[in-house]
Short mmCIF file of C-alpha atoms in Angstrom, two decimals:
data_model
loop_
_atom_site.label_atom_id
_atom_site.label_comp_id
_atom_site.label_asym_id
_atom_site.label_seq_id
_atom_site.Cartn_x
_atom_site.Cartn_y
_atom_site.Cartn_z
CA UNK A 1 37.80 158.15 26.01
CA UNK A 2 37.63 159.63 22.37
CA UNK A 3 36.17 163.15 21.99
CA UNK A 4 32.74 161.49 20.47
CA UNK A 5 32.62 159.90 24.25
CA UNK A 6 32.06 161.66 27.51
CA UNK A 7 30.48 159.54 29.88
CA UNK A 8 32.55 156.83 31.47
CA UNK A 9 30.97 153.32 32.54
CA UNK A 10 30.75 154.29 35.77
CA UNK A 11 28.67 157.29 35.09
CA UNK A 12 26.60 155.13 32.09
CA UNK A 13 25.69 152.72 34.97
CA UNK A 14 24.21 155.08 37.20
CA UNK A 15 21.69 156.09 34.55
CA UNK A 16 21.24 153.43 31.91
CA UNK A 17 18.30 152.15 33.55
CA UNK A 18 15.94 154.91 33.28
CA UNK A 19 16.63 154.90 29.54
CA UNK A 20 14.62 153.25 26.73
CA UNK A 21 15.78 149.62 25.98
CA UNK A 22 14.97 146.67 23.84
CA UNK A 23 11.19 145.28 24.57
CA UNK A 24 12.22 142.37 22.03
CA UNK A 25 8.97 143.29 19.87
CA UNK A 26 9.76 142.47 16.13
CA UNK A 27 10.15 145.68 14.24
CA UNK A 28 12.69 148.82 13.23
CA UNK A 29 16.28 148.21 14.93
CA UNK A 30 16.52 149.64 17.66
CA UNK A 31 19.10 152.42 18.54
CA UNK A 32 21.55 151.85 21.44
CA UNK A 33 20.65 154.23 24.05
CA UNK A 34 24.22 155.02 25.12
CA UNK A 35 24.77 156.14 21.98
CA UNK A 36 22.09 158.08 21.20
CA UNK A 37 22.89 159.89 24.64
CA UNK A 38 26.65 160.52 23.74
CA UNK A 39 25.13 162.09 20.40
CA UNK A 40 22.86 164.50 22.43
CA UNK A 41 25.63 165.37 24.80
CA UNK A 42 28.02 166.08 21.75
CA UNK A 43 25.43 168.28 19.90
CA UNK A 44 24.84 170.55 22.96
CA UNK A 45 28.78 170.59 23.89
CA UNK A 46 29.73 171.59 20.24
CA UNK A 47 26.65 174.05 19.73
CA UNK A 48 26.26 172.69 15.91
CA UNK A 49 23.17 171.90 13.83
CA UNK A 50 21.55 168.44 14.44
CA UNK A 51 21.99 167.43 10.68
CA UNK A 52 25.86 168.20 11.49
CA UNK A 53 25.99 165.18 14.14
CA UNK A 54 29.12 162.95 13.20
CA UNK A 55 28.09 159.52 11.45
CA UNK A 56 29.54 157.81 14.53
CA UNK A 57 26.07 158.64 16.27
CA UNK A 58 24.01 157.22 13.43
CA UNK A 59 21.28 159.16 11.60
CA UNK A 60 20.96 162.57 13.08
CA UNK A 61 16.89 162.57 12.87
CA UNK A 62 17.13 159.39 15.23
CA UNK A 63 19.22 161.32 17.77
CA UNK A 64 17.01 164.69 17.95
CA UNK A 65 13.53 162.21 18.18
CA UNK A 66 15.30 160.56 21.29
CA UNK A 67 16.17 163.95 22.40
CA UNK A 68 12.65 165.51 21.77
CA UNK A 69 10.92 162.46 23.08
CA UNK A 70 12.69 162.39 26.35
CA UNK A 71 12.56 166.29 26.91
CA UNK A 72 8.43 165.70 26.41
CA UNK A 73 8.22 162.62 29.06
CA UNK A 74 10.33 164.01 31.67
CA UNK A 75 13.07 161.43 31.54
CA UNK A 76 15.79 163.67 32.68
CA UNK A 77 13.73 165.32 35.44
CA UNK A 78 12.91 161.80 36.68
CA UNK A 79 17.10 160.72 36.40
CA UNK A 80 17.67 163.86 38.60
CA UNK A 81 15.26 163.11 40.99
CA UNK A 82 17.01 159.72 41.68
CA UNK A 83 20.52 160.81 41.54
CA UNK A 84 19.54 163.79 44.12
CA UNK A 85 17.56 161.21 46.22
CA UNK A 86 20.72 159.00 46.10
CA UNK A 87 23.26 161.70 46.93
CA UNK A 88 21.06 162.73 50.07
CA UNK A 89 20.77 158.98 51.32
CA UNK A 90 24.81 158.89 51.22
CA UNK A 91 25.05 162.53 52.99
CA UNK A 92 26.45 163.86 49.62
CA UNK A 93 23.51 166.70 49.45
CA UNK A 94 24.38 169.72 50.89
CA UNK A 95 21.44 171.61 52.33
CA UNK A 96 22.99 175.17 52.21
CA UNK A 97 21.16 176.12 48.84
CA UNK A 98 21.84 178.78 46.42
CA UNK A 99 19.91 180.37 43.79
CA UNK A 100 20.38 182.84 40.71
CA UNK A 101 19.85 182.90 37.01
CA UNK A 102 21.81 183.53 33.99
CA UNK A 103 21.16 185.10 30.37
CA UNK A 104 21.85 182.97 27.34
CA UNK A 105 21.31 184.76 23.85
CA UNK A 106 18.73 183.38 21.50
CA UNK A 107 20.29 182.43 17.83
CA UNK A 108 17.93 183.34 15.25
CA UNK A 109 17.02 179.63 14.33
CA UNK A 110 15.32 179.81 17.91
CA UNK A 111 12.99 182.60 17.38
CA UNK A 112 11.59 181.78 13.90
CA UNK A 113 8.60 180.45 15.59
CA UNK A 114 5.15 182.01 16.50
CA UNK A 115 5.23 183.77 20.00
CA UNK A 116 2.80 185.24 22.24
CA UNK A 117 3.93 188.91 22.89
CA UNK A 118 3.88 189.62 26.54
CA UNK A 119 2.55 185.62 27.70
CA UNK A 120 3.52 184.41 30.74
CA UNK A 121 5.78 181.05 31.21
CA UNK A 122 4.23 178.34 33.03
CA UNK A 123 6.46 177.89 36.27
CA UNK A 124 3.71 175.39 37.92
CA UNK A 125 3.89 172.54 34.84
CA UNK A 126 7.53 172.86 33.38
CA UNK A 127 6.69 169.98 31.23
CA UNK A 128 4.39 172.23 29.48
CA UNK A 129 5.41 174.65 26.54
CA UNK A 130 4.95 177.84 27.45
CA UNK A 131 3.37 180.49 24.74
CA UNK A 132 6.16 182.55 25.10
CA UNK A 133 8.73 179.90 24.56
CA UNK A 134 10.54 181.53 27.18
CA UNK A 135 12.15 183.91 24.85
CA UNK A 136 11.89 187.45 25.63
CA UNK A 137 13.45 190.66 25.14
CA UNK A 138 16.26 192.13 27.23
CA UNK A 139 19.11 194.65 26.59
CA UNK A 140 21.23 192.33 24.34
CA UNK A 141 18.19 191.39 22.19
CA UNK A 142 16.22 188.03 22.23
CA UNK A 143 17.45 185.69 25.06
CA UNK A 144 16.61 183.31 27.67
CA UNK A 145 17.30 183.15 31.58
CA UNK A 146 18.25 179.91 33.13
CA UNK A 147 17.09 179.91 36.92
CA UNK A 148 18.63 177.20 38.92
CA UNK A 149 18.72 176.43 42.87
CA UNK A 150 21.84 174.40 43.69
CA UNK A 151 22.92 172.84 46.98
CA UNK A 152 25.93 173.80 49.12
CA UNK A 153 28.65 172.22 46.13
CA UNK A 154 27.10 173.97 43.14
CA UNK A 155 25.11 171.03 41.62
CA UNK A 156 21.92 171.88 40.31
CA UNK A 157 18.44 170.52 42.21
CA UNK A 158 15.61 172.40 40.28
CA UNK A 159 15.94 174.16 36.88
CA UNK A 160 13.68 176.44 35.15
CA UNK A 161 13.84 178.64 31.99
CA UNK A 162 11.95 182.34 31.41
CA UNK A 163 12.00 184.89 29.05
CA UNK A 164 15.41 187.02 29.38
CA UNK A 165 13.52 190.20 30.27
CA UNK A 166 11.90 188.28 33.27
CA UNK A 167 13.02 189.18 36.78
CA UNK A 168 14.91 186.81 39.62
CA UNK A 169 12.87 187.52 42.42
CA UNK A 170 9.44 186.27 40.90
CA UNK A 171 10.79 182.70 39.97
CA UNK A 172 12.30 182.11 43.54
CA UNK A 173 8.80 180.71 44.85
CA UNK A 174 8.39 178.48 42.04
CA UNK A 175 11.97 177.37 41.97
CA UNK A 176 11.41 176.36 45.87
CA UNK A 177 8.09 174.72 44.95
CA UNK A 178 9.49 172.39 42.66
CA UNK A 179 12.26 171.46 45.32
CA UNK A 180 11.60 167.74 46.41
CA UNK A 181 14.26 165.07 47.44
CA UNK A 182 12.81 161.70 47.95
CA UNK A 183 14.02 159.62 50.95
CA UNK A 184 13.43 155.75 51.52
CA UNK A 185 10.94 156.69 54.27
CA UNK A 186 8.48 159.42 54.83
CA UNK A 187 7.57 162.46 52.62
CA UNK A 188 10.03 164.14 50.19
CA UNK A 189 12.45 166.49 51.84
CA UNK A 190 11.20 170.12 50.66
CA UNK A 191 12.69 172.57 53.14
CA UNK A 192 16.32 173.54 52.70
CA UNK A 193 18.74 174.65 55.55
CA UNK A 194 19.10 177.78 54.09
CA UNK A 195 19.40 179.69 50.61
CA UNK A 196 21.56 182.10 49.40
CA UNK A 197 20.77 184.56 47.21
CA UNK A 198 21.89 188.16 45.66
CA UNK A 199 19.97 191.58 46.02
CA UNK A 200 17.57 190.77 43.33
CA UNK A 201 15.92 188.21 45.66
CA UNK A 202 15.42 190.97 48.53
CA UNK A 203 11.67 191.38 48.96
CA UNK A 204 9.29 190.83 51.83
CA UNK A 205 7.70 188.12 50.12
CA UNK A 206 10.64 186.23 49.90
CA UNK A 207 12.03 186.79 53.42
CA UNK A 208 8.48 185.98 54.98
CA UNK A 209 8.31 182.87 53.08
CA UNK A 210 11.36 181.81 54.36
CA UNK A 211 10.78 182.81 57.72
CA UNK A 212 7.50 181.13 58.10
CA UNK A 213 9.25 178.08 56.89
CA UNK A 214 12.20 178.34 59.07
CA UNK A 215 14.52 178.50 56.27
CA UNK A 216 17.64 180.47 56.86
CA UNK A 217 17.69 183.54 54.58
CA UNK A 218 21.34 184.68 53.39
CA UNK A 219 20.16 187.61 51.02
CA UNK A 220 21.76 191.09 51.50
CA UNK A 221 19.06 194.10 51.49
CA UNK A 222 20.09 196.37 48.33
CA UNK A 223 20.98 200.52 49.48
CA UNK A 224 17.64 201.67 48.31
CA UNK A 225 15.76 199.07 50.84
CA UNK A 226 18.03 200.44 53.23
CA UNK A 227 17.66 204.13 53.03
CA UNK A 228 13.96 203.60 52.78
CA UNK A 229 13.93 201.51 56.31
CA UNK A 230 16.20 204.41 57.80
CA UNK A 231 14.13 207.30 56.52
CA UNK A 232 11.02 205.81 58.54
CA UNK A 233 12.75 205.81 61.75
CA UNK A 234 11.33 203.77 64.25
CA UNK A 235 8.55 202.56 61.68
CA UNK A 236 10.85 201.35 59.51
CA UNK A 237 11.64 198.27 61.71
CA UNK A 238 15.04 196.70 62.47
CA UNK A 239 17.69 195.95 59.68
CA UNK A 240 17.39 192.45 57.95
CA UNK A 241 19.77 189.84 59.43
CA UNK A 242 22.29 188.85 57.16
CA UNK A 243 25.29 186.55 57.89
CA UNK A 244 28.22 187.62 55.50
CA UNK A 245 30.66 184.56 56.13
CA UNK A 246 27.87 182.59 54.86
CA UNK A 247 27.18 184.64 51.65
CA UNK A 248 30.32 183.98 50.67
CA UNK A 249 29.41 180.03 50.29
CA UNK A 250 27.18 181.78 46.92
CA UNK A 251 30.01 181.48 44.64
CA UNK A 252 29.12 178.13 43.84
CA UNK A 253 26.06 178.96 41.80
CA UNK A 254 28.39 181.37 39.73
CA UNK A 255 30.80 178.52 39.10
CA UNK A 256 28.18 176.08 38.16
CA UNK A 257 27.17 178.66 35.65
CA UNK A 258 30.98 178.77 33.90
CA UNK A 259 30.19 175.04 33.73
CA UNK A 260 27.01 175.32 32.38
CA UNK A 261 28.01 177.77 29.34
CA UNK A 262 30.90 175.42 28.58
CA UNK A 263 28.04 173.57 26.52
CA UNK A 264 27.87 175.89 23.14
CA UNK A 265 24.07 175.15 23.03
CA UNK A 266 23.37 176.25 26.29
CA UNK A 267 25.40 179.50 26.01
CA UNK A 268 23.31 180.08 23.12
CA UNK A 269 19.98 178.91 22.60
CA UNK A 270 19.09 177.19 19.38
CA UNK A 271 16.15 175.12 20.24
CA UNK A 272 12.92 176.65 19.31
CA UNK A 273 11.20 174.72 22.13
CA UNK A 274 11.65 176.08 25.84
CA UNK A 275 11.11 172.17 26.84
CA UNK A 276 13.81 170.89 24.72
CA UNK A 277 16.34 173.79 25.65
CA UNK A 278 15.37 173.28 29.34
CA UNK A 279 15.89 169.28 29.04
CA UNK A 280 19.29 169.89 27.83
CA UNK A 281 20.15 172.05 31.04
CA UNK A 282 18.55 169.30 33.07
CA UNK A 283 20.68 166.59 31.27
CA UNK A 284 23.87 168.79 31.98
CA UNK A 285 23.22 168.92 35.43
CA UNK A 286 22.39 164.78 35.28
CA UNK A 287 26.08 164.64 33.84
CA UNK A 288 27.35 166.81 36.84
CA UNK A 289 25.67 164.42 39.56
CA UNK A 290 26.98 161.23 37.90
CA UNK A 291 30.44 162.79 38.58
CA UNK A 292 30.19 163.04 42.16
CA UNK A 293 28.59 159.93 42.62
CA UNK A 294 30.48 157.93 40.39
CA UNK A 295 32.85 156.84 43.20
CA UNK A 296 30.06 156.17 46.00
CA UNK A 297 30.37 153.01 47.38
#
């Protein structure tokens, strides 16, 4: 493999059937899907401008159009859904999940687009471009947050993007609502065995939701919440349950974000549209899943 090729043949075989292919009709020559995919990966891995793509991938406009079209029609979401379903069927999906977010600084080329100040991102339908383009102003400047729900081994199941100043807790329930892993028989699985999160996810609403659905909550209570409970005495109720040993497994999502930010085009956001940037994050997750599943019998 050269520096212009990331996917092995085994990885490509897992996703080739879900990408556009020749229809046999007359018209312009159809671009090779594998070459286009490698060009998209190269761009985000190196964090370069689209027009600076090496000539080995063909015209950069064609590579960009492939990525924009597949971002809009949800191609990578469907591929991720198939890969996670295969992982679950083969017993390679650990249902002890972890949740967290990471900040990506928005480059000036991503921010020269009209944004509605104070507009909220669309969590219910991530395929629709939000009016704020998931760009907000946090302490470090204009930025975007990538929220992920990962399995016990740290591979992503659900990915959402929000403005950089948005909190983690309000996005937790939308993340959980997007969790759907199809199965060969019956309904898709939407309920994990447990969820690990840091103190940012410690809220009554989140704990009540997990308790009502029978999901184990592994979320520590921050010091201020513990102090409020103690000051209320008997009316404060019992301390929240917290499995310290299980919580150690939450490091998988921190390591996942380290892998995500090895793609410089994700560590710094250059894309104007949120759906395009999120599609690249999902593509990163697809590549990670193919690495796990390529040796599956």
